[in-house]
Amino acid sequence: MPARPARPGRKAATLAALGLAPLALTALAAAPASAHGTMGGPVSRVFQCYAEGPESPRSAACKAAVAAGGTQALYDWNGVRIGDVNGRHQARIPDGKLCSANDPEFKGLDLPRADWPATAVRGGAHTFEYRVTAQHRGTFTVYITKPGYDPAKPPAWADLDLAHPVATVTDPVASGGFYTFSGTLPQRTGKQLLYTVWQRSDSPEAFYSCSDVTFPGGGSGAAAPGASAPAPPASAPTERQIEGGAGRSTVRHDDHHDRETTGTRTGAGAATGPAPATGSTVQGTPGSTPPSGTAAGTDAGPRSQAAVGGGGGGLAETGGGSTTAYAVVGGAAALAVGSAALLLSVRRRAAARHGR
């Protein structure tokens, strides 16, 4: 029996499906990866100052940060990063510049002051919340300063207890805009600093944040230059504030190679114009190699569903992995589903025309 000629509708559908399939593959292969964020609880310095309002911060420390580095750093709160660090954190970030990750745009975050707004904490189990604006795979490692830390001096790598991270978690699952994971805070007194490193495993990029915390007893440290009052309690920005300032950010989610070589963002500068609403309802030495250490055992938080990573071999886990962003996978899947739907629709229309 001679072969039946293909119906026009089926031919069109096949061509359409074949045409869309390469688009899905192209998206998977070529789309850039993305990840941005900062510690939201205990709130980081940059997130705290953004919550106060970049154009008119309330605390003396945040006013000083804006005076030193301008307002743009606060609108770019989720971009304290190094694009090509690949675990070489101490080699790329000198002492005194940990909070800015050696980026001049964020130099105001490095100011040695005892009056940075701080979150009250206690030793023992603690839940950390990392505010993320673009998800990706990687390891979060949180360090705390050693006993005797002086907040009125520039933080240095030697001030951190690198051998005993207070939390280490790999590939947590984001929920409600946060990566939530558990850790254990040691016994401390007075003002301390938490230093968080988010090292991506599918890219050499890493993100950094400094969170000021206060333990019971011991006071809050030496008096800061020009400070006339104790450090105010810290508070994270509301979702409305975050959305209100998004249009002012220069942080890019489509390319992470804008400052791989120099460590500085191109085209960033002080911004002018209306600020987002203020007020919140809630709350190494260059050339050195990262020391090895054993991460403290922690359990993932109820929303993280994450595997807990061990320490050793660097400050944060790096390594190869998928180079495809989750969003791109979803987009490619959507293209595939769309192709199938188009094929089915055309076939049905063709069948209707032929009385089937």
CSV table of N, CA, C and O in Angstrom, one decimal, residues 44-46 48-49 52 59-66 74 99 106-119 149 151 155 191 193 210-214 220 224 230-234:
chain,number,residue,atom,x,y,z
A,44,SER,N,22.6,42.0,57.8
A,44,SER,CA,23.9,42.5,57.5
A,44,SER,C,23.9,44.0,57.5
A,44,SER,O,22.9,44.7,57.6
A,45,ARG,N,25.1,44.5,57.5
A,45,ARG,CA,25.3,46.0,57.6
A,45,ARG,C,24.6,46.7,56.4
A,45,ARG,O,23.9,47.7,56.6
A,46,VAL,N,24.9,46.2,55.2
A,46,VAL,CA,24.4,46.8,54.0
A,46,VAL,C,22.8,46.8,54.0
A,46,VAL,O,22.2,47.7,53.6
A,48,GLN,N,20.8,46.5,56.6
A,48,GLN,CA,20.4,47.4,57.7
A,48,GLN,C,20.3,48.8,57.2
A,48,GLN,O,19.3,49.5,57.4
A,49,CYS,N,21.4,49.3,56.6
A,49,CYS,CA,21.5,50.7,56.1
A,49,CYS,C,20.5,50.9,55.0
A,49,CYS,O,19.9,52.0,54.9
A,52,GLU,N,17.1,51.6,56.6
A,52,GLU,CA,17.0,52.9,57.2
A,52,GLU,C,16.7,53.9,56.1
A,52,GLU,O,16.1,55.0,56.4
A,59,SER,N,20.8,55.8,61.7
A,59,SER,CA,21.9,55.6,62.6
A,59,SER,C,23.2,56.3,62.2
A,59,SER,O,23.4,56.6,61.0
A,60,ALA,N,24.0,56.6,63.2
A,60,ALA,CA,25.2,57.3,63.0
A,60,ALA,C,26.2,56.5,62.1
A,60,ALA,O,26.9,57.0,61.2
A,61,ALA,N,26.2,55.1,62.3
A,61,ALA,CA,27.0,54.3,61.5
A,61,ALA,C,26.6,54.3,60.0
A,61,ALA,O,27.5,54.3,59.1
A,62,CYS,N,25.4,54.2,59.7
A,62,CYS,CA,24.9,54.1,58.3
A,62,CYS,C,25.1,55.5,57.7
A,62,CYS,O,25.4,55.6,56.5
A,63,LYS,N,24.9,56.6,58.5
A,63,LYS,CA,25.2,57.9,57.9
A,63,LYS,C,26.7,58.0,57.5
A,63,LYS,O,27.0,58.6,56.5
A,64,ALA,N,27.5,57.5,58.3
A,64,ALA,CA,29.0,57.5,58.0
A,64,ALA,C,29.3,56.6,56.8
A,64,ALA,O,30.2,57.0,56.0
A,65,ALA,N,28.6,55.5,56.7
A,65,ALA,CA,28.8,54.6,55.5
A,65,ALA,C,28.4,55.3,54.2
A,65,ALA,O,29.1,55.2,53.2
A,66,VAL,N,27.3,56.1,54.3
A,66,VAL,CA,26.9,56.8,53.1
A,66,VAL,C,27.9,57.9,52.8
A,66,VAL,O,28.2,58.2,51.6
A,74,LEU,N,24.0,51.1,48.9
A,74,LEU,CA,22.9,50.6,49.7
A,74,LEU,C,21.8,50.1,48.7
A,74,LEU,O,21.1,49.1,49.0
A,99,CYS,N,34.2,43.4,54.9
A,99,CYS,CA,32.7,43.7,54.8
A,99,CYS,C,32.4,44.2,53.4
A,99,CYS,O,31.3,44.0,52.9
A,106,PHE,N,31.6,49.6,48.2
A,106,PHE,CA,31.0,49.3,49.5
A,106,PHE,C,32.0,49.6,50.7
A,106,PHE,O,31.9,49.1,51.7
A,107,LYS,N,32.9,50.5,50.5
A,107,LYS,CA,34.0,50.8,51.5
A,107,LYS,C,33.4,51.3,52.8
A,107,LYS,O,34.0,51.2,53.8
A,108,GLY,N,32.2,51.9,52.7
A,108,GLY,CA,31.6,52.4,53.9
A,108,GLY,C,31.2,51.3,54.9
A,108,GLY,O,31.1,51.6,56.1
A,109,LEU,N,31.1,50.1,54.4
A,109,LEU,CA,30.7,48.9,55.3
A,109,LEU,C,31.9,48.5,56.1
A,109,LEU,O,31.7,47.8,57.1
A,110,ASP,N,33.1,48.9,55.8
A,110,ASP,CA,34.3,48.5,56.5
A,110,ASP,C,34.7,49.4,57.6
A,110,ASP,O,35.6,49.2,58.4
A,111,LEU,N,33.9,50.5,57.8
A,111,LEU,CA,34.2,51.5,58.9
A,111,LEU,C,34.3,50.8,60.2
A,111,LEU,O,33.4,50.2,60.7
A,112,PRO,N,35.4,51.0,61.0
A,112,PRO,CA,35.5,50.4,62.3
A,112,PRO,C,34.7,51.3,63.3
A,112,PRO,O,35.2,52.3,63.8
A,113,ARG,N,33.6,50.8,63.7
A,113,ARG,CA,32.7,51.5,64.6
A,113,ARG,C,32.0,50.5,65.6
A,113,ARG,O,31.7,49.4,65.2
A,114,ALA,N,31.9,51.0,66.8
A,114,ALA,CA,31.2,50.1,67.8
A,114,ALA,C,29.7,50.4,67.8
A,114,ALA,O,29.0,49.7,68.5
A,115,ASP,N,29.2,51.3,67.0
A,115,ASP,CA,27.8,51.7,67.0
A,115,ASP,C,27.0,51.2,65.8
A,115,ASP,O,25.9,51.7,65.5
A,116,TRP,N,27.6,50.2,65.1
A,116,TRP,CA,26.8,49.6,64.0
A,116,TRP,C,25.5,49.0,64.6
A,116,TRP,O,25.6,48.3,65.7
A,117,PRO,N,24.3,49.2,64.1
A,117,PRO,CA,23.1,48.5,64.6
A,117,PRO,C,23.3,47.0,64.7
A,117,PRO,O,23.9,46.4,63.7
A,118,ALA,N,22.9,46.4,65.8
A,118,ALA,CA,23.2,45.0,66.0
A,118,ALA,C,22.0,44.2,66.4
A,118,ALA,O,21.0,44.7,66.9
A,119,THR,N,22.1,42.9,66.1
A,119,THR,CA,21.0,42.0,66.4
A,119,THR,C,21.3,41.3,67.8
A,119,THR,O,22.5,40.7,67.9
A,149,TYR,N,37.2,40.4,70.5
A,149,TYR,CA,37.1,41.2,69.3
A,149,TYR,C,36.7,42.7,69.6
A,149,TYR,O,35.9,42.9,70.5
A,151,PRO,N,35.2,45.9,68.1
A,151,PRO,CA,34.4,46.5,67.0
A,151,PRO,C,34.9,47.8,66.5
A,151,PRO,O,34.5,48.3,65.4
A,155,PRO,N,37.9,45.0,61.0
A,155,PRO,CA,37.9,43.5,61.1
A,155,PRO,C,39.0,42.9,60.2
A,155,PRO,O,39.1,43.3,59.0
A,191,LYS,N,29.6,42.9,71.9
A,191,LYS,CA,29.5,43.0,70.4
A,191,LYS,C,30.4,42.1,69.7
A,191,LYS,O,31.6,41.9,70.0
A,193,LEU,N,30.9,40.0,65.5
A,193,LEU,CA,30.7,40.1,64.1
A,193,LEU,C,30.5,38.7,63.5
A,193,LEU,O,31.3,37.8,63.8
A,210,CYS,N,28.6,41.1,56.3
A,210,CYS,CA,29.0,41.3,57.7
A,210,CYS,C,27.7,41.6,58.5
A,210,CYS,O,27.0,42.5,58.2
A,211,SER,N,27.5,40.9,59.6
A,211,SER,CA,26.3,41.1,60.5
A,211,SER,C,26.8,41.4,61.9
A,211,SER,O,27.5,40.5,62.5
A,212,ASP,N,26.4,42.5,62.4
A,212,ASP,CA,26.8,42.8,63.8
A,212,ASP,C,25.8,42.2,64.8
A,212,ASP,O,24.6,42.3,64.6
A,213,VAL,N,26.3,41.6,65.8
A,213,VAL,CA,25.4,40.9,66.8
A,213,VAL,C,25.9,41.3,68.2
A,213,VAL,O,27.1,41.7,68.4
A,214,THR,N,25.0,41.2,69.1
A,214,THR,CA,25.3,41.5,70.5
A,214,THR,C,24.9,40.4,71.4
A,214,THR,O,23.7,40.0,71.4
A,220,SER,N,29.1,46.7,74.8
A,220,SER,CA,29.0,46.7,73.3
A,220,SER,C,30.3,47.1,72.6
A,220,SER,O,30.3,47.4,71.5
A,224,ALA,N,32.6,54.4,69.7
A,224,ALA,CA,32.9,54.7,68.3
A,224,ALA,C,33.2,56.2,68.1
A,224,ALA,O,32.6,57.0,68.9
A,230,PRO,N,24.4,54.4,72.4
A,230,PRO,CA,24.7,53.0,72.1
A,230,PRO,C,24.1,52.6,70.7
A,230,PRO,O,23.3,53.2,70.1
A,231,ALA,N,24.7,51.4,70.3
A,231,ALA,CA,24.2,51.0,69.0
A,231,ALA,C,22.7,50.6,69.0
A,231,ALA,O,22.3,49.9,69.9
A,232,PRO,N,22.0,51.1,68.0
A,232,PRO,CA,20.5,50.8,68.0
A,232,PRO,C,20.3,49.3,67.5
A,232,PRO,O,21.2,48.7,66.9
A,233,PRO,N,19.2,48.8,67.9
A,233,PRO,CA,18.9,47.4,67.4
A,233,PRO,C,18.8,47.4,65.9
A,233,PRO,O,18.3,48.3,65.2
A,234,ALA,N,19.2,46.3,65.3
A,234,ALA,CA,19.1,46.1,63.8
A,234,ALA,C,17.7,45.7,63.4
A,234,ALA,O,17.0,45.1,64.1
